[in-house]
Coordinates of C-alpha atoms and ligand atoms in Angstrom, one line a residue:
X23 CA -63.4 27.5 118.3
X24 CA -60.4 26.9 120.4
X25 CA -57.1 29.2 119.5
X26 CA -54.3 27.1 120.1
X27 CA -51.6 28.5 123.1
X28 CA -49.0 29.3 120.9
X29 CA -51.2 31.6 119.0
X30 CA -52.3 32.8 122.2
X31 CA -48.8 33.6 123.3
X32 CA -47.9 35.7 120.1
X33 CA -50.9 37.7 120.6
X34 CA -50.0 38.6 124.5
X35 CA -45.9 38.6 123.4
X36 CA -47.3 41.5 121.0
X37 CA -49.8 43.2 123.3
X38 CA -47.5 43.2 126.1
X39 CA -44.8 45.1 124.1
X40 CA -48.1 47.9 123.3
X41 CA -49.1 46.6 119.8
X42 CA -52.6 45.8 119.0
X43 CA -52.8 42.1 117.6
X44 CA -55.0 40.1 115.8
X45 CA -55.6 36.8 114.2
X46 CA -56.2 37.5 110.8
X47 CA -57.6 36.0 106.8
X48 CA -58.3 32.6 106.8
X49 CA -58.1 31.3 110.0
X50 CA -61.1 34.1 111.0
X51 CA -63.2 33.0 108.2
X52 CA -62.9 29.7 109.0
X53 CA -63.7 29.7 112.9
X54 CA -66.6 31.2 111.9
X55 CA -68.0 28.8 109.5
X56 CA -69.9 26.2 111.8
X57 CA -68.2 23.6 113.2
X58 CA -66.5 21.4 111.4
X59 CA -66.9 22.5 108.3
X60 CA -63.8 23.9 107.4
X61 CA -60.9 23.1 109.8
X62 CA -58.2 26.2 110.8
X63 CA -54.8 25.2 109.3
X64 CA -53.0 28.1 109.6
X65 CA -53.3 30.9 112.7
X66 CA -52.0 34.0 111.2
X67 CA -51.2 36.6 113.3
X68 CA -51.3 40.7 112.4
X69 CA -50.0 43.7 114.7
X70 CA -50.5 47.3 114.5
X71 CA -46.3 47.4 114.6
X72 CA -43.6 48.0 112.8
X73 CA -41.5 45.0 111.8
X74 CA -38.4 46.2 113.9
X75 CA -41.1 46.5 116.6
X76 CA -42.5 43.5 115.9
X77 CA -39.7 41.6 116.0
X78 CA -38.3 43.3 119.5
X79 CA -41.3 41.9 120.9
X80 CA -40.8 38.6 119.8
X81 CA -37.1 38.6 120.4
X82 CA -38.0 36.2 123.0
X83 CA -38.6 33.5 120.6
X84 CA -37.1 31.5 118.0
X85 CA -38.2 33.5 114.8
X86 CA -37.6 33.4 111.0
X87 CA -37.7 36.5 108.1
X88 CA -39.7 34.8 106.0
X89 CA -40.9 38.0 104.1
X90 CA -39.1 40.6 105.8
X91 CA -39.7 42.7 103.1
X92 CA -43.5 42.6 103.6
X93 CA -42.9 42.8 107.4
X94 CA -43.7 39.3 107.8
X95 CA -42.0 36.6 110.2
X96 CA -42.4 33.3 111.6
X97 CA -42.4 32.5 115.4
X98 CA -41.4 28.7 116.0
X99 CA -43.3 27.8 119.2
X100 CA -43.7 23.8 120.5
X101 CA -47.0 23.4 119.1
X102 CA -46.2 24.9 115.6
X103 CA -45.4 27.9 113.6
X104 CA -47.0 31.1 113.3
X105 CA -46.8 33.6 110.5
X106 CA -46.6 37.6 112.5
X107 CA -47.3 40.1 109.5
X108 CA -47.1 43.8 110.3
X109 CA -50.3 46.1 109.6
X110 CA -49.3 47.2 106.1
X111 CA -50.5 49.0 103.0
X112 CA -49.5 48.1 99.6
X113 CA -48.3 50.6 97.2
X114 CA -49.6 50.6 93.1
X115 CA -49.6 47.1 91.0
X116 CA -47.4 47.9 88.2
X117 CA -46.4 44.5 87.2
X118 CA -50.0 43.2 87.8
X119 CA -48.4 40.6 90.7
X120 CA -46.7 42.3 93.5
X121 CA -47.0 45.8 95.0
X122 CA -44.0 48.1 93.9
X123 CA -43.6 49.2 97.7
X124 CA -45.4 48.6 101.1
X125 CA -46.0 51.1 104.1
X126 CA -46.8 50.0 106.9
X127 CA -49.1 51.3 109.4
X128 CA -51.1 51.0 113.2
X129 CA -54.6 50.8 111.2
X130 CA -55.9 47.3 110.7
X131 CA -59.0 48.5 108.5
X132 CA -56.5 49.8 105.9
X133 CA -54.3 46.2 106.3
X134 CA -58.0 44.3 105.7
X135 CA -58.8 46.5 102.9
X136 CA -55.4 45.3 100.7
X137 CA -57.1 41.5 101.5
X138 CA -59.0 39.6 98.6
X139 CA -61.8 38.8 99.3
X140 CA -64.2 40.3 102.0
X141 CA -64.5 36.6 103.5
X142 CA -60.7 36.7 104.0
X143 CA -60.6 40.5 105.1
X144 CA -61.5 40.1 109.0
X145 CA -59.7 40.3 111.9
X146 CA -60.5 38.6 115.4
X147 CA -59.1 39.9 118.9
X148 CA -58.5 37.2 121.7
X149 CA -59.3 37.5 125.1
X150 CA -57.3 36.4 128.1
X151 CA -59.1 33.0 128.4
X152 CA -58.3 32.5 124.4
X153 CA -62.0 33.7 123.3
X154 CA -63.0 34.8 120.4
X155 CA -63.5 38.4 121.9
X156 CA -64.1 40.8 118.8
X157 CA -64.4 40.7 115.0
X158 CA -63.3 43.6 112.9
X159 CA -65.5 43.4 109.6
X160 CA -65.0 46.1 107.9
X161 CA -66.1 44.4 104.2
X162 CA -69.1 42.3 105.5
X163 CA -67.4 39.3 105.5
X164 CA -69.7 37.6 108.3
X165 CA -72.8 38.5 106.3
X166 CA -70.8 37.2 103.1
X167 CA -70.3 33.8 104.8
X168 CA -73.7 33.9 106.0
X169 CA -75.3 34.3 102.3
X170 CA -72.3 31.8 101.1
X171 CA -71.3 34.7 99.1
X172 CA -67.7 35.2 97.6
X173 CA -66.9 38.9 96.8
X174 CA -64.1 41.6 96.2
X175 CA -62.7 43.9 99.0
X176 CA -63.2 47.1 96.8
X177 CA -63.6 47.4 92.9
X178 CA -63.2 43.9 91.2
X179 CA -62.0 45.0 88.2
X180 CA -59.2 46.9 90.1
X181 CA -58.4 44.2 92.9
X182 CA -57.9 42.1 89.9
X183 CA -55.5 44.0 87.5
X184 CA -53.4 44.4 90.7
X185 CA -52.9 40.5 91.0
X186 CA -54.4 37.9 88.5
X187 CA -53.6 35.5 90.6
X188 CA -57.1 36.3 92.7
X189 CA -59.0 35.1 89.6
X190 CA -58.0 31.6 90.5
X191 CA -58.2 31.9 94.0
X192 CA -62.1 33.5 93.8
X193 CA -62.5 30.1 91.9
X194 CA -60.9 28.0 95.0
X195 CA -62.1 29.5 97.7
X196 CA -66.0 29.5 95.8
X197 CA -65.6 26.0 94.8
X198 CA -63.9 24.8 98.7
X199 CA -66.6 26.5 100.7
X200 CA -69.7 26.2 98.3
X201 CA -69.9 29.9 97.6
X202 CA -71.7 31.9 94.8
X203 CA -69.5 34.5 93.1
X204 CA -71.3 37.7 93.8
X205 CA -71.7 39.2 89.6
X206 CA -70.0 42.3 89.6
X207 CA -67.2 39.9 91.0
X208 CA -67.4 37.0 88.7
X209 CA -68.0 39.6 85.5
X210 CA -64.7 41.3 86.5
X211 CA -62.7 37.8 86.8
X212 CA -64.0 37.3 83.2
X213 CA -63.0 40.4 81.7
X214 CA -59.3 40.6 83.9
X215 CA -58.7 36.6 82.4
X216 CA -56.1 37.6 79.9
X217 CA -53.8 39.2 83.1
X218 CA -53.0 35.5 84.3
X219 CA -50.4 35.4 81.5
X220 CA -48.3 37.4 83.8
X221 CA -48.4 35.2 86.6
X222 CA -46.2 32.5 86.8
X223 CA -46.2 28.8 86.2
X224 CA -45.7 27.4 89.2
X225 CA -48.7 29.8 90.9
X226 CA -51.3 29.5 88.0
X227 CA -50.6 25.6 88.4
X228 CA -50.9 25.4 92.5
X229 CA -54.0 27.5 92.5
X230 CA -55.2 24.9 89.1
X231 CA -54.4 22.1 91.5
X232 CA -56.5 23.8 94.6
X233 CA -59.4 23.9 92.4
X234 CA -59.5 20.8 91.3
X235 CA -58.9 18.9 94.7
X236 CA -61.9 21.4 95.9
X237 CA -65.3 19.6 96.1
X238 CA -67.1 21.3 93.8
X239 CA -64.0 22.6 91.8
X240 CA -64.6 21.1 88.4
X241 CA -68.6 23.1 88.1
X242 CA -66.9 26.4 88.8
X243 CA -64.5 25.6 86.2
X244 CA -67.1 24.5 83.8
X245 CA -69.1 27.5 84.4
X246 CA -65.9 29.7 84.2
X247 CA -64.7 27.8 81.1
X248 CA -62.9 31.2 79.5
X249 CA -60.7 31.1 83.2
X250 CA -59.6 27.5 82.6
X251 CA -58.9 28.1 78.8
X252 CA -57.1 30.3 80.1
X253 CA -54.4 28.6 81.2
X254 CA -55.4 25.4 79.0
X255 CA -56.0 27.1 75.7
X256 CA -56.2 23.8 74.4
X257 CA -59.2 23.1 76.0
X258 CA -61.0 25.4 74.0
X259 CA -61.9 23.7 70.6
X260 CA -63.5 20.8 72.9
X261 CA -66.3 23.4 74.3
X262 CA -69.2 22.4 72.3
X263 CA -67.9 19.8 70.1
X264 CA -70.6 16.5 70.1
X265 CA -70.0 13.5 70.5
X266 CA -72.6 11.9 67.8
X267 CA -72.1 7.9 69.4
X268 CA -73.9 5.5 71.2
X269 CA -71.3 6.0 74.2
X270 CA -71.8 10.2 74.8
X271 CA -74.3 12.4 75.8
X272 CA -72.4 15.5 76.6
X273 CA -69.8 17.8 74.6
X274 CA -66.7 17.4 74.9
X275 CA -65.9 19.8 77.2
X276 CA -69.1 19.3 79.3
X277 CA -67.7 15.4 79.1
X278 CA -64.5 16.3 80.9
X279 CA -65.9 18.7 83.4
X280 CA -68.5 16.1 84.4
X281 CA -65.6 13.3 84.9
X282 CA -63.6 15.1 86.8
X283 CA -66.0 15.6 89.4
X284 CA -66.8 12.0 89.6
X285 CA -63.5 11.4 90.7
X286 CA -62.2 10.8 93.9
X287 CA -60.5 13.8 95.7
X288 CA -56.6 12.9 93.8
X289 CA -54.7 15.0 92.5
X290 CA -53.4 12.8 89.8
X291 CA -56.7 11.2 89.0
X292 CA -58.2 14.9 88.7
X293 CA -55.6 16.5 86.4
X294 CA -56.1 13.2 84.3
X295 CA -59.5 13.3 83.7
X296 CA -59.2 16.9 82.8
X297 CA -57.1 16.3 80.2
X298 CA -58.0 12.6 79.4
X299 CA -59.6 13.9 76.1
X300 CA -58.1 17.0 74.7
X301 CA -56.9 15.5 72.3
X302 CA -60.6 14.6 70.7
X303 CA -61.2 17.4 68.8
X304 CA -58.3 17.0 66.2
X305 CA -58.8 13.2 65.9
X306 CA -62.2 13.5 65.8
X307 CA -63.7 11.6 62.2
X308 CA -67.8 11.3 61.2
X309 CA -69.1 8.4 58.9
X310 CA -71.4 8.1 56.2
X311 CA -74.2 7.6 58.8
X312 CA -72.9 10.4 60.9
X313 CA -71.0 8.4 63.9
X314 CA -68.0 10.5 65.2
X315 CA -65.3 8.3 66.1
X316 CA -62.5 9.5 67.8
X317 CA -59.5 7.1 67.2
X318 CA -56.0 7.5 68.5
X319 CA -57.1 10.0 70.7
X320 CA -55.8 8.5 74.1
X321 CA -52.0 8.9 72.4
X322 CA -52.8 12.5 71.2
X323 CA -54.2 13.5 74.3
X324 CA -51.3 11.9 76.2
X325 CA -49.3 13.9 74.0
X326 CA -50.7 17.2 74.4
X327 CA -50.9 16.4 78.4
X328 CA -47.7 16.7 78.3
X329 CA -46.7 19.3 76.8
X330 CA -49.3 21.3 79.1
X331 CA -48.0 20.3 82.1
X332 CA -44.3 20.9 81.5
X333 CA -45.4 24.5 80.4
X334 CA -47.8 24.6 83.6
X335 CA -44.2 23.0 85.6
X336 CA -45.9 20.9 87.6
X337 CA -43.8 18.7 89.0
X338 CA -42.0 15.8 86.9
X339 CA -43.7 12.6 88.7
X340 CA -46.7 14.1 88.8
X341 CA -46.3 14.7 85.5
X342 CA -45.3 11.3 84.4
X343 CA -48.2 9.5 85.7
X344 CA -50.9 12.1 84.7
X345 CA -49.6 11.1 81.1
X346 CA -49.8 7.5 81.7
X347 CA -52.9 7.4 82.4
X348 CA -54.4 10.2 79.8
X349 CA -52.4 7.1 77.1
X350 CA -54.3 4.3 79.0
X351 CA -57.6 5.4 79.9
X352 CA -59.0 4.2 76.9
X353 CA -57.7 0.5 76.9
X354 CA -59.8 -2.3 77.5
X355 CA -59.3 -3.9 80.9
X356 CA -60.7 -7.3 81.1
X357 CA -62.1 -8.5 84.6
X358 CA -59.9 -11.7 84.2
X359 CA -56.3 -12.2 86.3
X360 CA -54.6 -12.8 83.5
X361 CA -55.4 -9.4 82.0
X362 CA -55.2 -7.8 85.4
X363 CA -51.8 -9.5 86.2
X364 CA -50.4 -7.8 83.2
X365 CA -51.4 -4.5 83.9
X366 CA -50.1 -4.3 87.4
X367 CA -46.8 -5.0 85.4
X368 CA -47.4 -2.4 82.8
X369 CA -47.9 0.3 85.3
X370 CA -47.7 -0.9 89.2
X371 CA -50.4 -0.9 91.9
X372 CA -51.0 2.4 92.4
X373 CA -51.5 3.9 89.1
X374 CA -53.3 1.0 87.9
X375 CA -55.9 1.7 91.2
X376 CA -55.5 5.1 90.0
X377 CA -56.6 3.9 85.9
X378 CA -60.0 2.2 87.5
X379 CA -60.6 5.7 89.0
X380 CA -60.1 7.1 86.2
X381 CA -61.9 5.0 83.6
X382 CA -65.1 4.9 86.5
X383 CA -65.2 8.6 86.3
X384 CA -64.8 8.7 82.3
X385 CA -68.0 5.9 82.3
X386 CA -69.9 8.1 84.7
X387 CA -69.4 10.9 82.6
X388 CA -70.8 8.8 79.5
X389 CA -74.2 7.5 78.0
X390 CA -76.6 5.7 80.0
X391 CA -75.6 2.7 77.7
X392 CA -72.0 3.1 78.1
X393 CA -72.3 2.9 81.9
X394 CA -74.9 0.0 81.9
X395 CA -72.0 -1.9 80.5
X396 CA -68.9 -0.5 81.6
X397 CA -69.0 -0.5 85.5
X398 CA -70.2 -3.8 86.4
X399 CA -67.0 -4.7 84.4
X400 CA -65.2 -2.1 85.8
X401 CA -66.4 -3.2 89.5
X402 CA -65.7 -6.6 88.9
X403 CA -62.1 -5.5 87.7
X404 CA -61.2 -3.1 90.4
X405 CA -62.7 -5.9 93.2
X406 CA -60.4 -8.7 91.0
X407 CA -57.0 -6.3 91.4
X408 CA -57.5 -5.4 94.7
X409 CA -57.7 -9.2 95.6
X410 CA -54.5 -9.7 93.1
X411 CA -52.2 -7.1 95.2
X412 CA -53.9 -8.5 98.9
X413 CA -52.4 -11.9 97.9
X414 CA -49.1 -10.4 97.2
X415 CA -49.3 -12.0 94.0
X416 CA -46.2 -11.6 91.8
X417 CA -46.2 -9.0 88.9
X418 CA -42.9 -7.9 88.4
X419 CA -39.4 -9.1 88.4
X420 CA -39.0 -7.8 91.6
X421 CA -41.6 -10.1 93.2
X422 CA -40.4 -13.3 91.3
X423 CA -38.9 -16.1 93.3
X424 CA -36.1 -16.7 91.4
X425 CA -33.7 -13.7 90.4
X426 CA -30.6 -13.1 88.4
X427 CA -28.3 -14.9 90.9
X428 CA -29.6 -18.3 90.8
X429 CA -29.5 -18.0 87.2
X430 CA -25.7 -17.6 87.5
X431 CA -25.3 -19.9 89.8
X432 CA -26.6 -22.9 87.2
X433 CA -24.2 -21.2 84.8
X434 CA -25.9 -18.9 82.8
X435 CA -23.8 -16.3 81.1
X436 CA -24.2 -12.8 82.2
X437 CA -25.5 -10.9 79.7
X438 CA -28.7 -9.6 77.9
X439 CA -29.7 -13.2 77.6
X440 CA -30.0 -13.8 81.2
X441 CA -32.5 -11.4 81.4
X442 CA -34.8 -12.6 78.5
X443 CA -35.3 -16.0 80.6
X444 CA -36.0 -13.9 83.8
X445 CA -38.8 -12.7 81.6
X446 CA -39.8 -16.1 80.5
X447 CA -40.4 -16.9 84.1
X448 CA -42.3 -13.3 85.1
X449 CA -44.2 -14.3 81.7
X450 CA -45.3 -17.8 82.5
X451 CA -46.4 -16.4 86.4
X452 CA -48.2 -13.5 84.5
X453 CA -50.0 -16.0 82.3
X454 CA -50.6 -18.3 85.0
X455 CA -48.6 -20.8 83.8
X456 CA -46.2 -20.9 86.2
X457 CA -46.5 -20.7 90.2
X458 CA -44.2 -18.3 91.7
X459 CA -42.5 -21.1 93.3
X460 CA -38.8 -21.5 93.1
X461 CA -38.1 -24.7 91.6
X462 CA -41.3 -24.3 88.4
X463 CA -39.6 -21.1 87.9
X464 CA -35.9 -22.4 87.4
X465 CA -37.3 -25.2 85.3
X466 CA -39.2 -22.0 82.9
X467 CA -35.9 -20.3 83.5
X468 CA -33.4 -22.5 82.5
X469 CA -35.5 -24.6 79.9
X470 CA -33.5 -24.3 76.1
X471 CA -34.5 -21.0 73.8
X472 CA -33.2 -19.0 71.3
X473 CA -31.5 -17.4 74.8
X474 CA -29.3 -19.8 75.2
X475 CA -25.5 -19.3 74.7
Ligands
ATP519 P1 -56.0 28.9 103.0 O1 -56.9 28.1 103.8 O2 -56.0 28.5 101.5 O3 -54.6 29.0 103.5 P2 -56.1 31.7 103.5 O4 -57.2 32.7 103.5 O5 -55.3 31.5 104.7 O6 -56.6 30.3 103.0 P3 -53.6 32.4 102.2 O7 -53.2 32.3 100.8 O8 -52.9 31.6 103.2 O9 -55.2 32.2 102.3 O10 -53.5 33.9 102.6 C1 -53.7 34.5 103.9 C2 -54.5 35.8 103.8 O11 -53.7 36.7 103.1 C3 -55.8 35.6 103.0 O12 -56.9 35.3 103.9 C4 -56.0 37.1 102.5 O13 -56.5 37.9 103.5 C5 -54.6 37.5 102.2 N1 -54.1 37.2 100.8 C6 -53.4 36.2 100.4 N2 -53.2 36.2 99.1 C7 -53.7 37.4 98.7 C8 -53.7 38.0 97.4 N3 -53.2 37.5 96.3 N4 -54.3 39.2 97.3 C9 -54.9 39.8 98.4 N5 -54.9 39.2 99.6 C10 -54.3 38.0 99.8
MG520 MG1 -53.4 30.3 104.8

């Protein structure tokens, strides 16, 4: 492990004015993970000081109040930014979020002991050479890491009625570092579920989106499915609904869960296969010979998508093409250009990258069947639109040889008109009937129609 110099010169700024100081949470427990297993993002920084001290000491240096409140600033240094927190203790939980005060104090056991998790409650002194020289453990954290255990600083139960919020983060850091929830620890995150309706939007939907992009994010969420309905209650009717057709093997639920680990490490990809099918249940229809078919559920789902993620506020583009693909990931993509052509129009290069990714994980997910027919096609498809986009073939107006100008130049009025014959051209390229090639396309263009004043 190598503590970067402007970390090291925090840490001496601090010790030099008589404070103890300490790296501190995350970037502890993840120097001590082997090698390269989890790389150190963030240094933070802790000193036995108050924050008046704390910042004398650093009055040397460009600083921020980020959370001044909570003692905390932020030291601008060449080679990044540091977070400085004062040794602190938090007061009672009323509001099951934040403490209703904070005291600080010179004891960095009692600052570990308001920490999480006992992984993320350890401190690390630095010696003059920028060594790891000593780790305060008060919780067992090593031995945690060691076992690839995740458990609570102190009562679960307790920890987490004072802040929901650590529900979902047991969940992310488990799922991100391969850890088992310890029991008394994952019991208490089942029984505390309901207290996540206090915590915002924004938070329950970062801490969703951590868990997701985590490697083994979607098992954790499968096996903590009353967490995730949680916050998706409309996820709830698909746990345990069967799919009785040649194309399923799995539940509903089990379906989704199972896709969305398939799936590449996107964010967007991700939150689309999780919601992909939600909208199964209610569309859901079983035949004479007891075939469940699930039609118009792509629209549905898109629908309800939607409507979930404005209430989880994630952000509007994010939002926008989640959606789009939940509505397409159910449509038939033929391996040919013609087909492919017109789907780069419908939805661009990158989402329609993003619909193969999605529709690969979905077949994964499915019957042995339904994948011994879908992904050759799907391979074929995805190797066909990748060489569609390398030749800069056109699939929108924007790409077309000819645009609205030269149509005005050879007299064509202005007008709603013009833009139907623009379309004629993009259509004939689309179809292949047409080279994107000025002079074919003028011809397409300007040939008589119903447009024609
Ligand atoms: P990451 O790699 O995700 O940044 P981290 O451990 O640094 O992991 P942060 O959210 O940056 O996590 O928080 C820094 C430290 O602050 C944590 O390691 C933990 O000790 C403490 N902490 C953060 N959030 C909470 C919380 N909600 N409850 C208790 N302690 C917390
Ligand atoms: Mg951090």
């Amino acid at each position: 492990m190598r503590v970067p110099d402007g970390a090291r010169e925090v840490l001496r700024a601090l010790e030099n004015a008589g404070h103890a100081a300490y790296l501190v949470g995350g970037c502890v427990r993840d120097s001590l993970l082997a090698g390269a297993e989890a790389a150190v993002h963030d240094w933070d920084i802790c000193a036995a000081a108050k924050p008046e001290e704390l910042k004398a000491a650093l009055s040397g240096y460009r600083t921020i109040d980020t959370g001044w409140k909570h003692g905390t600033l932020t030291v601008l240094l060449p080679d990044g930014r540091y977070e400085v927190t004062a040794c602190r203790i938090d007061g009672a939980y009323s509001d099951g979020r934040h403490p209703d005060s904070v005291a600080f104090t010179d004891d960095i056991t009692a600052d570990l002991s308001r920490r999480d998790f006992t992984i993320n409650a350890m401190a690390m002194t630095v010696d003059a050479d920028g060594n790891a020289a000593a780790v305060i453990d008060p919780f067992g954290g090593r031995g945690d890491l060691a076992r690839r255990r995740l458990r609570c600083v102190g009562d679960p139960d307790a920890r987490f009625a004072e802040d929901a919020l650590r529900i979902l983060r047991a969940l992310r850091f488990a799922a991100r570092l391969g850890l088992t929830i310890e029991a008394a620890t994952g019991e208490a995150m089942l029984r505390k579920r309901a207290l996540l309706q206090r915590i915002s939007a924004e938070r329950l939907m970062d801490e969703l989106s951590g868990i997701l992009l985590a490697e083994r994010g979607w098992a954790y969420l499968r096996e903590y499915r009353d967490v995730l309905t949680e916050l998706v209650p409309e996820l709830r009717p698909c746990v345990g609904f069967a799919q009785n057709n040649p194309w399923h093997c799995h539940d509903v639920f089990d379906h989704i869960l199972l896709s969305v680990g398939n799936a590449p490490a996107e964010l967007t990809v991700r939150l689309a296969l999780l919601l992909h099918d939600v909208g199964k249940p209610e569309t859901a229809a079983t035949d004479e010979a007891g075939v469940t078919r699930f039609r118009g559920h792509p629209e549905v789902s898109a629908a309800m998508a939607e409507r979930i993620l404005r209430r989880l506020r994630c952000p509007a583009r994010l939002t926008r093409e989640v959606v789009e693909l939940v509505r397409f990931h159910d449509v038939e993509v033929q391996p040919a250009e013609k087909a492919l052509r017109r789907l780069l129009n419908k939805l661009g290069a990158e989402q329609a990258r993003r619909l193969f990714q999605v529709k690969r994980a979905d077949t994964l997910a499915q019957s042995e069947r339904s994948r011994e027919i879908m992904l050759p096609l799907l391979r074929q498809g995805e190797a066909l639109l990748e060489r569609i986009v390398a030749e800069g073939q056109a699939f929108s107006l924007k790409d077309l040889a000819i645009d609205g100008n030269d149509l005005l130049a050879r007299g064509v009025a202005p007008g709603p008109a013009l833009g139907a014959r623009l379309q004629r051209a993009l259509d004939a390229v689309l179809d292949g009937e047409a080279e994107n090639e000025r002079e074919a396309l003028l011809a397409v263009a300007l040939r008589d129609g119903a447009e024609t004043r």
